[in-house]
């Protein structure tokens, strides 16, 4: 990933900033120019709470390039409290303890190391809600 592109996308990856549609009030993540529900223009920023629950999950044993060091790891579809589904890696939990409906919260963690340059790429992951 080029450094310029990395910095352009930091809001979505560190703060879960998406958009809210001014027409249908739908919450959109990641941000896009057009609401997927009503197909009207949507450019109003919206900061998601980062809280949700596991909707679905799978454990990855054969990782894509750049993620081999993390295997095995669990990837989940998270239903955010505000509605959208987000795909993210789970952290701070053993894959045997993951359950559908489990409450989770967003955390910022290292996703991978980018190539020979060694740039650490950070982003969001989800962990069980800390009580």
PDB file of C-alpha atoms in Angstrom:
ATOM      1  CA  UNK A   1       0.000   0.000   0.000  1.00  0.00           C
ATOM      2  CA  UNK A   2       1.357   3.410  -0.899  1.00  0.00           C
ATOM      3  CA  UNK A   3       1.856   5.818   2.019  1.00  0.00           C
ATOM      4  CA  UNK A   4      -0.436   8.469   0.470  1.00  0.00           C
ATOM      5  CA  UNK A   5      -3.293   5.978   0.053  1.00  0.00           C
ATOM      6  CA  UNK A   6      -2.756   4.694   3.588  1.00  0.00           C
ATOM      7  CA  UNK A   7      -3.188   8.166   5.098  1.00  0.00           C
ATOM      8  CA  UNK A   8      -6.251   8.973   2.944  1.00  0.00           C
ATOM      9  CA  UNK A   9      -8.154   6.066   4.469  1.00  0.00           C
ATOM     10  CA  UNK A  10      -7.218   6.482   8.151  1.00  0.00           C
ATOM     11  CA  UNK A  11     -10.613   7.844   9.290  1.00  0.00           C
ATOM     12  CA  UNK A  12     -12.461   4.695   8.234  1.00  0.00           C
ATOM     13  CA  UNK A  13      -9.807   2.380   9.679  1.00  0.00           C
ATOM     14  CA  UNK A  14      -9.218   4.107  13.026  1.00  0.00           C
ATOM     15  CA  UNK A  15     -12.583   5.606  13.880  1.00  0.00           C
ATOM     16  CA  UNK A  16     -15.191   3.709  11.835  1.00  0.00           C
ATOM     17  CA  UNK A  17     -16.329   6.898  10.137  1.00  0.00           C
ATOM     18  CA  UNK A  18     -18.908   6.304   7.460  1.00  0.00           C
ATOM     19  CA  UNK A  19     -21.845   8.335   6.246  1.00  0.00           C
ATOM     20  CA  UNK A  20     -25.500   8.851   6.980  1.00  0.00           C
ATOM     21  CA  UNK A  21     -27.921   9.338   4.088  1.00  0.00           C
ATOM     22  CA  UNK A  22     -29.801  12.645   4.400  1.00  0.00           C
ATOM     23  CA  UNK A  23     -32.783  11.133   2.557  1.00  0.00           C
ATOM     24  CA  UNK A  24     -33.478   7.718   4.146  1.00  0.00           C
ATOM     25  CA  UNK A  25     -31.261   8.207   7.260  1.00  0.00           C
ATOM     26  CA  UNK A  26     -29.484   4.914   6.494  1.00  0.00           C
ATOM     27  CA  UNK A  27     -26.030   4.462   8.013  1.00  0.00           C
ATOM     28  CA  UNK A  28     -23.349   3.573   5.439  1.00  0.00           C
ATOM     29  CA  UNK A  29     -19.959   1.939   5.966  1.00  0.00           C
ATOM     30  CA  UNK A  30     -17.542   2.210   4.310  1.00  0.00           C
ATOM     31  CA  UNK A  31     -18.329   5.699   2.967  1.00  0.00           C
ATOM     32  CA  UNK A  32     -19.515   5.927  -0.635  1.00  0.00           C
ATOM     33  CA  UNK A  33     -20.975   8.620  -2.811  1.00  0.00           C
ATOM     34  CA  UNK A  34     -24.389   7.019  -3.247  1.00  0.00           C
ATOM     35  CA  UNK A  35     -26.677   5.446  -0.631  1.00  0.00           C
ATOM     36  CA  UNK A  36     -27.077   1.724  -1.395  1.00  0.00           C
ATOM     37  CA  UNK A  37     -30.657   1.811  -0.068  1.00  0.00           C
ATOM     38  CA  UNK A  38     -32.286   4.808  -1.760  1.00  0.00           C
ATOM     39  CA  UNK A  39     -29.599   5.541  -4.398  1.00  0.00           C
ATOM     40  CA  UNK A  40     -29.451   9.245  -3.474  1.00  0.00           C
ATOM     41  CA  UNK A  41     -26.291  11.240  -2.770  1.00  0.00           C
ATOM     42  CA  UNK A  42     -24.867  10.573   0.710  1.00  0.00           C
ATOM     43  CA  UNK A  43     -21.910  12.630   1.904  1.00  0.00           C
ATOM     44  CA  UNK A  44     -22.736  13.474   5.533  1.00  0.00           C
ATOM     45  CA  UNK A  45     -20.022  11.991   7.828  1.00  0.00           C
ATOM     46  CA  UNK A  46     -21.175   9.662  10.599  1.00  0.00           C
ATOM     47  CA  UNK A  47     -19.017   8.208  13.396  1.00  0.00           C
ATOM     48  CA  UNK A  48     -20.082   4.691  14.361  1.00  0.00           C
ATOM     49  CA  UNK A  49     -19.912   3.639  18.016  1.00  0.00           C
ATOM     50  CA  UNK A  50     -17.716   0.627  17.264  1.00  0.00           C
ATOM     51  CA  UNK A  51     -20.026  -1.651  19.246  1.00  0.00           C
ATOM     52  CA  UNK A  52     -21.840  -4.587  17.695  1.00  0.00           C
ATOM     53  CA  UNK A  53     -22.293  -8.337  17.716  1.00  0.00           C
ATOM     54  CA  UNK A  54     -20.916 -11.284  15.781  1.00  0.00           C
ATOM     55  CA  UNK A  55     -23.277 -12.058  12.894  1.00  0.00           C
ATOM     56  CA  UNK A  56     -21.162 -14.806  11.303  1.00  0.00           C
ATOM     57  CA  UNK A  57     -17.542 -15.979  11.475  1.00  0.00           C
ATOM     58  CA  UNK A  58     -14.909 -18.275  10.016  1.00  0.00           C
ATOM     59  CA  UNK A  59     -11.379 -19.263  11.003  1.00  0.00           C
ATOM     60  CA  UNK A  60      -8.678 -18.715   8.370  1.00  0.00           C
ATOM     61  CA  UNK A  61      -5.866 -21.262   8.175  1.00  0.00           C
ATOM     62  CA  UNK A  62      -4.445 -20.382   4.721  1.00  0.00           C
ATOM     63  CA  UNK A  63      -3.958 -16.610   4.779  1.00  0.00           C
ATOM     64  CA  UNK A  64      -3.659 -14.186   1.903  1.00  0.00           C
ATOM     65  CA  UNK A  65      -0.244 -12.680   1.142  1.00  0.00           C
ATOM     66  CA  UNK A  66       0.880 -10.409   3.950  1.00  0.00           C
ATOM     67  CA  UNK A  67      -1.220 -12.082   6.633  1.00  0.00           C
ATOM     68  CA  UNK A  68       0.596 -15.425   6.945  1.00  0.00           C
ATOM     69  CA  UNK A  69       2.147 -14.577  10.335  1.00  0.00           C
ATOM     70  CA  UNK A  70      -1.289 -14.231  11.926  1.00  0.00           C
ATOM     71  CA  UNK A  71      -2.684 -17.665  11.010  1.00  0.00           C
ATOM     72  CA  UNK A  72      -4.871 -19.119  12.213  1.00  0.00           C
ATOM     73  CA  UNK A  73      -7.177 -16.161  12.792  1.00  0.00           C
ATOM     74  CA  UNK A  74     -10.912 -15.601  12.928  1.00  0.00           C
ATOM     75  CA  UNK A  75     -12.709 -13.220  10.603  1.00  0.00           C
ATOM     76  CA  UNK A  76     -16.261 -12.165  11.436  1.00  0.00           C
ATOM     77  CA  UNK A  77     -19.152 -10.262  10.005  1.00  0.00           C
ATOM     78  CA  UNK A  78     -20.054  -7.770  12.718  1.00  0.00           C
ATOM     79  CA  UNK A  79     -23.514  -6.215  12.850  1.00  0.00           C
ATOM     80  CA  UNK A  80     -22.814  -2.726  14.186  1.00  0.00           C
ATOM     81  CA  UNK A  81     -25.286  -1.257  16.700  1.00  0.00           C
ATOM     82  CA  UNK A  82     -26.216   1.306  14.035  1.00  0.00           C
ATOM     83  CA  UNK A  83     -27.054  -1.397  11.475  1.00  0.00           C
ATOM     84  CA  UNK A  84     -24.347  -1.982   8.850  1.00  0.00           C
ATOM     85  CA  UNK A  85     -22.401  -5.240   8.571  1.00  0.00           C
ATOM     86  CA  UNK A  86     -18.627  -4.910   8.770  1.00  0.00           C
ATOM     87  CA  UNK A  87     -16.050  -7.593   8.020  1.00  0.00           C
ATOM     88  CA  UNK A  88     -13.164  -7.674  10.483  1.00  0.00           C
ATOM     89  CA  UNK A  89     -10.664  -9.904  12.204  1.00  0.00           C
ATOM     90  CA  UNK A  90     -11.421 -10.859  15.813  1.00  0.00           C
ATOM     91  CA  UNK A  91      -8.727 -10.430  18.432  1.00  0.00           C
ATOM     92  CA  UNK A  92      -8.189 -11.177  22.130  1.00  0.00           C
ATOM     93  CA  UNK A  93     -10.249 -14.370  21.896  1.00  0.00           C
ATOM     94  CA  UNK A  94      -9.590 -18.020  21.095  1.00  0.00           C
ATOM     95  CA  UNK A  95     -11.407 -19.196  17.960  1.00  0.00           C
ATOM     96  CA  UNK A  96     -13.177 -21.890  20.010  1.00  0.00           C
ATOM     97  CA  UNK A  97     -14.807 -19.220  22.197  1.00  0.00           C
ATOM     98  CA  UNK A  98     -16.402 -17.192  19.381  1.00  0.00           C
ATOM     99  CA  UNK A  99     -20.197 -17.363  19.188  1.00  0.00           C
ATOM    100  CA  UNK A 100     -22.845 -15.818  16.968  1.00  0.00           C
ATOM    101  CA  UNK A 101     -24.535 -12.994  18.856  1.00  0.00           C
ATOM    102  CA  UNK A 102     -21.473 -12.349  21.032  1.00  0.00           C
ATOM    103  CA  UNK A 103     -21.107  -8.621  21.864  1.00  0.00           C
ATOM    104  CA  UNK A 104     -17.890  -7.089  20.487  1.00  0.00           C
ATOM    105  CA  UNK A 105     -16.180  -3.702  20.357  1.00  0.00           C
ATOM    106  CA  UNK A 106     -13.781  -2.141  17.891  1.00  0.00           C
ATOM    107  CA  UNK A 107     -10.088  -1.774  18.718  1.00  0.00           C
ATOM    108  CA  UNK A 108      -7.192  -0.463  16.644  1.00  0.00           C
ATOM    109  CA  UNK A 109      -4.464  -3.032  16.042  1.00  0.00           C
ATOM    110  CA  UNK A 110      -1.701  -3.917  13.592  1.00  0.00           C
ATOM    111  CA  UNK A 111      -3.220  -5.642  10.567  1.00  0.00           C
ATOM    112  CA  UNK A 112      -0.029  -6.529   8.735  1.00  0.00           C
ATOM    113  CA  UNK A 113       3.483  -5.471   7.807  1.00  0.00           C
ATOM    114  CA  UNK A 114       3.654  -4.043   4.300  1.00  0.00           C
ATOM    115  CA  UNK A 115       6.319  -5.708   2.184  1.00  0.00           C
ATOM    116  CA  UNK A 116      10.063  -5.169   2.381  1.00  0.00           C
ATOM    117  CA  UNK A 117       9.645  -1.599   3.611  1.00  0.00           C
ATOM    118  CA  UNK A 118       8.280  -2.867   6.912  1.00  0.00           C
ATOM    119  CA  UNK A 119       5.513  -0.243   7.178  1.00  0.00           C
ATOM    120  CA  UNK A 120       3.052  -1.389   9.837  1.00  0.00           C
ATOM    121  CA  UNK A 121      -0.523  -1.109   8.616  1.00  0.00           C
ATOM    122  CA  UNK A 122      -3.004  -0.434  11.405  1.00  0.00           C
ATOM    123  CA  UNK A 123      -6.746  -0.795  11.233  1.00  0.00           C
ATOM    124  CA  UNK A 124      -9.773  -1.961  13.131  1.00  0.00           C
ATOM    125  CA  UNK A 125     -10.370  -5.368  14.623  1.00  0.00           C
ATOM    126  CA  UNK A 126     -13.043  -6.416  17.088  1.00  0.00           C
ATOM    127  CA  UNK A 127     -12.707  -8.058  20.496  1.00  0.00           C
ATOM    128  CA  UNK A 128     -15.242  -9.294  23.063  1.00  0.00           C
ATOM    129  CA  UNK A 129     -16.752  -6.425  25.028  1.00  0.00           C
ATOM    130  CA  UNK A 130     -14.698  -5.842  28.165  1.00  0.00           C
ATOM    131  CA  UNK A 131     -16.909  -5.898  31.263  1.00  0.00           C
TER     132      UNK A 131
END
